[in-house]
Amino acid sequence: MSTHRFLVTREIPEPGPSILKDAGDVVIKDGMSADELREAVTSGEYDVVLPQVSDTFDAELLAQAKIRGIANYAVGYNNIDVAAAADLGIAVGNTPDVLNEATANTTMLLLLGAARRAYEASEYLREGKFKGLRPNLLVGQDITGATLGIAGLGRIGKAVAHRALGFGMNVIFTQRPPEDRPVSDDELGDLAGRVSQVPWDELIETSDYISLHVPLTEDTTHLIDADVLQRMKSTAVLVNTARGPVVDENALVRALRDREIFAAGLDVFENEPQLAEGLAELPNAFLLPHVGSAEVGSRSGMARMAAENAVAMAHGETPPYEVMP
């Protein structure tokens, strides 16, 4: 009787490993290079791969792959050519919903931290510069009464909207920038009458804060570019917990350095793990190392869902959290 074999490209928390081990043999190769990944998925040794978003499965690799499925340990799947996988009969799964609240929490952390100059304040204190309260010390931007513009009011965007309303913010949104479609009150649910849909241009120019919650596509790559940054308020704060390439990082460095906008809070980067030159040195850049879902419940939930997807794929069944083209 054959045993299913699973390749995991990074260590994941329980119950993921236990679920996989109950179904077959598990090989964990932490930190695989692109060449090592290619060799593994084309070797015929593995039934299913459980990768991270940093592991790329393009059409060329998929055409050579000898696997049944890809169980992405993430809600996003821009690292996989889903259409090519479907054509080749390779199943794809992700981990939706489980990280909504954690990512929304991180968004508010970045928003508040960037607005209130938390990084600068922490460094100021640690460097021994604090000599007592002064009225003009590290004054930041207001939150209450300010306008938050949400780009992409999906599951995470809605969770952010609820939190922002709790802080007394005015919330506007554009559903699928740069294009848009009308969103009904039924879709908005309990946010109906509490948030307002506006054109992308209006959101850019009137928001005090802009938070990005769009998938990475051709249309959203460099959605925030030099032109958009110039049109934002000089007091505005940009927050990105979506995908790094949604922001032109070099343009953002220039905008922050030249004070075209007040600050930015980022959990994702254009060329992770590398940062654009000069970004880390900017005092008005509040930066986190892609920890948006790093809460115990979220990470364990993601592991469970990815493992359940992988086991179903190994058995030739439709994964419970399937991604379709």
Protein backbone atom coordinates (compact mmCIF):
# COMPACT_ATOMS: atom_id res chain seq x y z
CA MET A 1 0.00 0.00 0.00
CA SER A 2 1.49 3.31 -1.08
CA THR A 3 2.04 6.08 1.46
CA HIS A 4 1.25 9.67 0.64
CA ARG A 5 4.23 12.03 0.82
CA PHE A 6 3.95 15.69 1.71
CA LEU A 7 6.60 18.37 1.21
CA VAL A 8 6.40 21.36 3.57
CA THR A 9 8.65 24.29 2.63
CA ARG A 10 8.63 25.96 6.07
CA GLU A 11 7.93 24.64 9.54
CA ILE A 12 4.27 25.20 10.44
CA PRO A 13 2.55 25.04 13.84
CA GLU A 14 0.28 22.32 15.13
CA PRO A 15 -2.09 20.80 14.32
CA GLY A 16 -0.77 20.94 10.75
CA PRO A 17 2.15 18.50 11.09
CA SER A 18 0.08 15.97 13.06
CA ILE A 19 -2.71 15.99 10.46
CA LEU A 20 -0.16 15.39 7.71
CA LYS A 21 1.67 12.66 9.63
CA ASP A 22 -1.59 10.79 10.21
CA ALA A 23 -2.04 10.68 6.43
CA GLY A 24 1.46 9.84 5.29
CA ASP A 25 5.13 10.81 5.32
CA VAL A 26 6.07 14.44 5.90
CA VAL A 27 9.28 16.08 4.75
CA ILE A 28 10.02 19.59 5.99
CA LYS A 29 12.72 21.47 4.10
CA ASP A 30 12.89 24.87 5.75
CA GLY A 31 14.04 27.70 3.49
CA MET A 32 14.22 25.99 0.09
CA SER A 33 15.74 27.90 -2.81
CA ALA A 34 13.86 28.18 -6.11
CA ASP A 35 16.14 25.53 -7.63
CA GLU A 36 15.60 23.17 -4.69
CA LEU A 37 11.84 23.64 -4.96
CA ARG A 38 11.93 22.92 -8.69
CA GLU A 39 13.95 19.75 -8.14
CA ALA A 40 11.56 18.55 -5.44
CA VAL A 41 8.28 19.12 -7.27
CA THR A 42 9.56 17.61 -10.52
CA SER A 43 11.11 14.54 -8.86
CA GLY A 44 7.91 12.56 -8.48
CA GLU A 45 8.70 11.98 -4.79
CA TYR A 46 5.82 14.05 -3.40
CA ASP A 47 2.06 13.98 -3.77
CA VAL A 48 1.37 17.44 -2.38
CA VAL A 49 3.42 20.52 -1.57
CA LEU A 50 2.51 22.84 1.32
CA PRO A 51 4.34 26.08 0.44
CA GLN A 52 4.48 29.69 1.59
CA VAL A 53 3.63 32.74 -0.54
CA SER A 54 7.36 33.22 -1.13
CA ASP A 55 7.45 29.94 -3.08
CA THR A 56 6.61 30.59 -6.73
CA PHE A 57 4.74 28.09 -8.91
CA ASP A 58 4.66 29.62 -12.38
CA ALA A 59 3.36 27.96 -15.54
CA GLU A 60 6.81 26.69 -16.51
CA LEU A 61 7.37 24.94 -13.20
CA LEU A 62 3.84 23.56 -13.09
CA ALA A 63 4.25 22.05 -16.56
CA GLN A 64 7.13 19.96 -15.22
CA ALA A 65 5.65 19.26 -11.79
CA LYS A 66 4.76 15.73 -10.73
CA ILE A 67 2.41 16.55 -7.87
CA ARG A 68 -1.31 16.31 -7.20
CA GLY A 69 -1.76 19.58 -5.39
CA ILE A 70 -0.46 22.78 -3.81
CA ALA A 71 -1.85 23.60 -0.35
CA ASN A 72 -0.77 27.22 0.14
CA TYR A 73 -0.14 28.28 3.73
CA ALA A 74 -1.75 31.68 3.11
CA VAL A 75 -5.01 33.25 2.05
CA GLY A 76 -3.29 34.92 -0.92
CA TYR A 77 -2.17 32.82 -3.87
CA ASN A 78 -0.47 35.27 -6.23
CA ASN A 79 2.57 32.98 -6.03
CA ILE A 80 0.69 30.29 -8.00
CA ASP A 81 -0.48 30.35 -11.61
CA VAL A 82 -3.88 28.94 -10.69
CA ALA A 83 -5.13 28.78 -14.29
CA ALA A 84 -2.10 26.77 -15.39
CA ALA A 85 -2.49 24.45 -12.42
CA ALA A 86 -6.15 23.83 -13.26
CA ASP A 87 -5.30 23.03 -16.88
CA LEU A 88 -2.78 20.46 -15.64
CA GLY A 89 -5.15 18.93 -13.08
CA ILE A 90 -3.11 20.18 -10.12
CA ALA A 91 -5.37 21.21 -7.24
CA VAL A 92 -4.76 24.49 -5.40
CA GLY A 93 -5.96 25.43 -1.91
CA ASN A 94 -5.56 28.37 0.47
CA THR A 95 -6.54 29.38 4.02
CA PRO A 96 -9.34 31.98 3.80
CA ASP A 97 -11.11 33.81 6.64
CA VAL A 98 -9.04 32.44 9.54
CA LEU A 99 -6.61 35.36 9.49
CA ASN A 100 -9.11 38.20 8.91
CA GLU A 101 -9.20 39.44 12.48
CA ALA A 102 -5.47 39.10 13.06
CA THR A 103 -4.65 41.05 9.90
CA ALA A 104 -7.20 43.73 10.77
CA ASN A 105 -5.59 44.03 14.20
CA THR A 106 -2.18 44.46 12.59
CA THR A 107 -3.61 47.09 10.25
CA MET A 108 -4.78 49.16 13.19
CA LEU A 109 -1.44 48.64 14.94
CA LEU A 110 0.34 50.05 11.89
CA LEU A 111 -2.15 52.86 11.44
CA LEU A 112 -1.87 53.99 15.06
CA GLY A 113 1.87 53.40 15.23
CA ALA A 114 2.60 55.42 12.10
CA ALA A 115 0.17 58.20 13.00
CA ARG A 116 1.46 58.59 16.56
CA ARG A 117 5.14 58.19 15.59
CA ALA A 118 5.57 55.09 17.72
CA TYR A 119 8.87 54.01 16.15
CA GLU A 120 10.40 57.46 16.58
CA ALA A 121 9.14 57.67 20.15
CA SER A 122 10.51 54.27 21.09
CA GLU A 123 13.93 55.04 19.62
CA TYR A 124 13.94 58.47 21.27
CA LEU A 125 13.33 56.87 24.66
CA ARG A 126 15.81 54.00 24.21
CA GLU A 127 18.55 56.42 23.13
CA GLY A 128 18.22 58.29 26.43
CA LYS A 129 16.86 61.48 24.89
CA PHE A 130 13.71 61.69 27.01
CA LYS A 131 14.16 64.44 29.62
CA GLY A 132 10.53 64.89 30.59
CA LEU A 133 7.21 65.94 29.12
CA ARG A 134 7.26 68.75 26.56
CA PRO A 135 4.13 70.04 24.74
CA ASN A 136 5.75 69.77 21.31
CA LEU A 137 7.42 66.39 21.80
CA LEU A 138 6.76 63.91 18.96
CA VAL A 139 3.32 65.24 18.06
CA GLY A 140 1.47 62.91 15.68
CA GLN A 141 -1.70 62.92 13.61
CA ASP A 142 -5.27 62.72 14.90
CA ILE A 143 -7.24 59.47 14.61
CA THR A 144 -10.67 60.33 15.96
CA GLY A 145 -12.69 62.26 13.39
CA ALA A 146 -10.18 61.51 10.62
CA THR A 147 -11.13 59.85 7.32
CA LEU A 148 -9.92 56.35 6.58
CA GLY A 149 -9.98 55.31 2.93
CA ILE A 150 -10.07 51.53 2.45
CA ALA A 151 -8.91 50.13 -0.88
CA GLY A 152 -10.76 46.81 -1.18
CA LEU A 153 -13.65 46.24 1.21
CA GLY A 154 -13.44 42.47 1.38
CA ARG A 155 -13.37 40.35 4.52
CA ILE A 156 -10.29 41.99 5.99
CA GLY A 157 -11.28 45.45 4.77
CA LYS A 158 -14.63 45.11 6.54
CA ALA A 159 -12.93 44.00 9.76
CA VAL A 160 -10.70 47.09 9.56
CA ALA A 161 -13.74 49.31 8.94
CA HIS A 162 -15.41 48.04 12.12
CA ARG A 163 -12.30 48.80 14.14
CA ALA A 164 -11.87 52.25 12.60
CA LEU A 165 -15.49 53.14 13.35
CA GLY A 166 -14.79 52.19 16.95
CA PHE A 167 -12.06 54.82 16.98
CA GLY A 168 -14.54 57.41 15.74
CA MET A 169 -13.13 57.54 12.22
CA ASN A 170 -15.08 58.37 9.08
CA VAL A 171 -14.73 55.40 6.69
CA ILE A 172 -14.88 55.58 2.90
CA PHE A 173 -13.93 52.85 0.45
CA THR A 174 -13.32 51.87 -3.15
CA GLN A 175 -14.09 48.22 -3.77
CA ARG A 176 -11.73 47.28 -6.59
CA PRO A 177 -9.37 50.16 -7.39
CA PRO A 178 -8.43 51.56 -9.81
CA GLU A 179 -11.71 50.39 -11.35
CA ASP A 180 -14.79 49.95 -9.19
CA ARG A 181 -18.24 48.43 -9.03
CA PRO A 182 -21.22 49.48 -6.91
CA VAL A 183 -21.57 47.64 -3.61
CA SER A 184 -25.09 46.99 -2.33
CA ASP A 185 -26.30 47.42 1.23
CA ASP A 186 -26.79 43.65 1.37
CA GLU A 187 -23.09 43.16 0.65
CA LEU A 188 -22.15 45.76 3.24
CA GLY A 189 -24.25 44.07 5.91
CA ASP A 190 -24.03 45.88 9.22
CA LEU A 191 -21.69 48.45 7.66
CA ALA A 192 -24.53 49.76 5.47
CA GLY A 193 -25.12 53.43 6.22
CA ARG A 194 -21.91 53.60 8.23
CA VAL A 195 -19.37 53.63 5.38
CA SER A 196 -19.45 55.40 2.02
CA GLN A 197 -18.31 54.19 -1.38
CA VAL A 198 -16.37 56.81 -3.37
CA PRO A 199 -14.37 56.87 -6.63
CA TRP A 200 -10.68 55.96 -6.32
CA ASP A 201 -9.54 59.48 -7.20
CA GLU A 202 -11.68 60.94 -4.43
CA LEU A 203 -10.40 58.40 -1.92
CA ILE A 204 -6.80 59.24 -2.76
CA GLU A 205 -7.25 62.97 -2.41
CA THR A 206 -9.57 63.19 0.62
CA SER A 207 -8.39 60.40 2.95
CA ASP A 208 -6.30 61.13 6.02
CA TYR A 209 -5.37 57.44 6.09
CA ILE A 210 -5.34 54.92 3.24
CA SER A 211 -5.35 51.19 4.05
CA LEU A 212 -4.73 48.63 1.30
CA HIS A 213 -6.66 45.35 1.21
CA VAL A 214 -6.60 44.36 -2.46
CA PRO A 215 -5.29 41.14 -4.02
CA LEU A 216 -2.12 41.38 -6.08
CA THR A 217 -3.04 41.43 -9.78
CA GLU A 218 -1.79 43.20 -12.89
CA ASP A 219 -4.22 46.02 -12.13
CA THR A 220 -3.13 46.44 -8.51
CA THR A 221 0.63 46.12 -9.00
CA HIS A 222 1.99 49.59 -8.13
CA LEU A 223 -1.54 50.77 -7.43
CA ILE A 224 0.21 53.25 -5.15
CA ASP A 225 2.80 54.91 -7.37
CA ALA A 226 4.54 58.30 -7.43
CA ASP A 227 1.49 60.02 -8.94
CA VAL A 228 -0.87 58.68 -6.27
CA LEU A 229 1.54 59.61 -3.48
CA GLN A 230 1.78 63.17 -4.79
CA ARG A 231 -2.01 63.47 -4.83
CA MET A 232 -2.42 62.29 -1.24
CA LYS A 233 -2.61 64.82 1.57
CA SER A 234 0.76 65.88 2.97
CA THR A 235 -0.59 64.81 6.37
CA ALA A 236 -1.76 61.41 5.11
CA VAL A 237 -0.66 57.99 6.37
CA LEU A 238 -0.44 54.94 4.08
CA VAL A 239 -0.91 51.43 5.52
CA ASN A 240 -0.24 48.20 3.62
CA THR A 241 -1.05 44.73 4.96
CA ALA A 242 -2.03 43.35 1.53
CA ARG A 243 0.90 42.50 -0.75
CA GLY A 244 4.15 44.40 -1.10
CA PRO A 245 4.10 45.05 -4.87
CA VAL A 246 0.78 46.94 -4.52
CA VAL A 247 3.07 49.84 -3.53
CA ASP A 248 5.95 51.20 -5.62
CA GLU A 249 8.40 51.02 -2.73
CA ASN A 250 11.05 53.25 -4.29
CA ALA A 251 8.42 55.93 -4.93
CA LEU A 252 7.25 55.58 -1.34
CA VAL A 253 10.78 56.09 -0.02
CA ARG A 254 11.03 59.34 -1.97
CA ALA A 255 7.59 60.48 -0.79
CA LEU A 256 8.41 59.78 2.87
CA ARG A 257 11.86 61.32 2.63
CA ASP A 258 10.51 64.48 0.93
CA ARG A 259 7.52 64.62 3.34
CA GLU A 260 4.98 64.35 0.52
CA ILE A 261 3.01 62.23 2.99
CA PHE A 262 3.29 62.12 6.77
CA ALA A 263 4.09 58.46 7.34
CA ALA A 264 3.61 54.86 6.26
CA GLY A 265 2.94 51.62 8.13
CA LEU A 266 4.02 48.50 6.25
CA ASP A 267 3.86 44.79 7.05
CA VAL A 268 4.64 43.64 3.49
CA PHE A 269 7.32 44.67 1.02
CA GLU A 270 7.82 44.70 -2.72
CA ASN A 271 10.82 42.36 -2.80
CA GLU A 272 10.65 40.50 0.51
CA PRO A 273 12.72 40.02 2.52
CA GLN A 274 14.71 42.90 1.00
CA LEU A 275 13.57 46.48 1.58
CA ALA A 276 13.90 49.33 -0.88
CA GLU A 277 17.10 51.29 -0.33
CA GLY A 278 16.66 53.88 2.39
CA LEU A 279 13.31 52.62 3.70
CA ALA A 280 14.62 51.20 6.97
CA GLU A 281 16.39 54.47 7.80
CA LEU A 282 13.27 56.63 7.54
CA PRO A 283 11.87 57.68 10.92
CA ASN A 284 8.38 58.08 9.43
CA ALA A 285 8.28 54.46 8.20
CA PHE A 286 6.73 52.11 10.79
CA LEU A 287 7.78 48.64 9.64
CA LEU A 288 6.85 45.08 10.65
CA PRO A 289 8.30 41.82 9.20
CA HIS A 290 5.16 40.34 7.58
CA VAL A 291 3.51 39.36 10.86
CA GLY A 292 -0.06 40.30 9.93
CA SER A 293 -1.44 36.87 10.82
CA ALA A 294 1.01 36.16 13.65
CA GLU A 295 -1.49 35.40 16.37
CA VAL A 296 -1.58 31.92 17.91
CA GLY A 297 -5.12 31.11 16.84
CA SER A 298 -4.69 32.40 13.30
CA ARG A 299 -1.43 30.62 12.61
CA SER A 300 -2.66 27.30 14.01
CA GLY A 301 -5.91 27.69 12.07
CA MET A 302 -3.96 28.30 8.86
CA ALA A 303 -1.88 25.18 9.53
CA ARG A 304 -5.01 23.08 10.06
CA MET A 305 -6.67 24.34 6.88
CA ALA A 306 -3.56 23.90 4.74
CA ALA A 307 -3.04 20.38 6.08
CA GLU A 308 -6.68 19.45 5.47
CA ASN A 309 -6.34 20.72 1.91
CA ALA A 310 -3.15 18.70 1.44
CA VAL A 311 -4.65 15.44 2.74
CA ALA A 312 -7.72 15.80 0.50
CA MET A 313 -5.49 16.47 -2.51
CA ALA A 314 -3.33 13.43 -1.76
CA HIS A 315 -6.48 11.28 -1.77
CA GLY A 316 -7.56 12.76 -5.09
CA GLU A 317 -10.46 14.61 -3.46
CA THR A 318 -11.56 18.23 -3.82
CA PRO A 319 -9.83 20.24 -1.06
CA PRO A 320 -12.18 21.91 1.43
CA TYR A 321 -10.65 25.33 0.73
CA GLU A 322 -10.18 25.12 -3.01
CA VAL A 323 -8.91 27.96 -5.19
CA MET A 324 -10.34 28.07 -8.71
CA PRO A 325 -9.10 30.14 -11.69
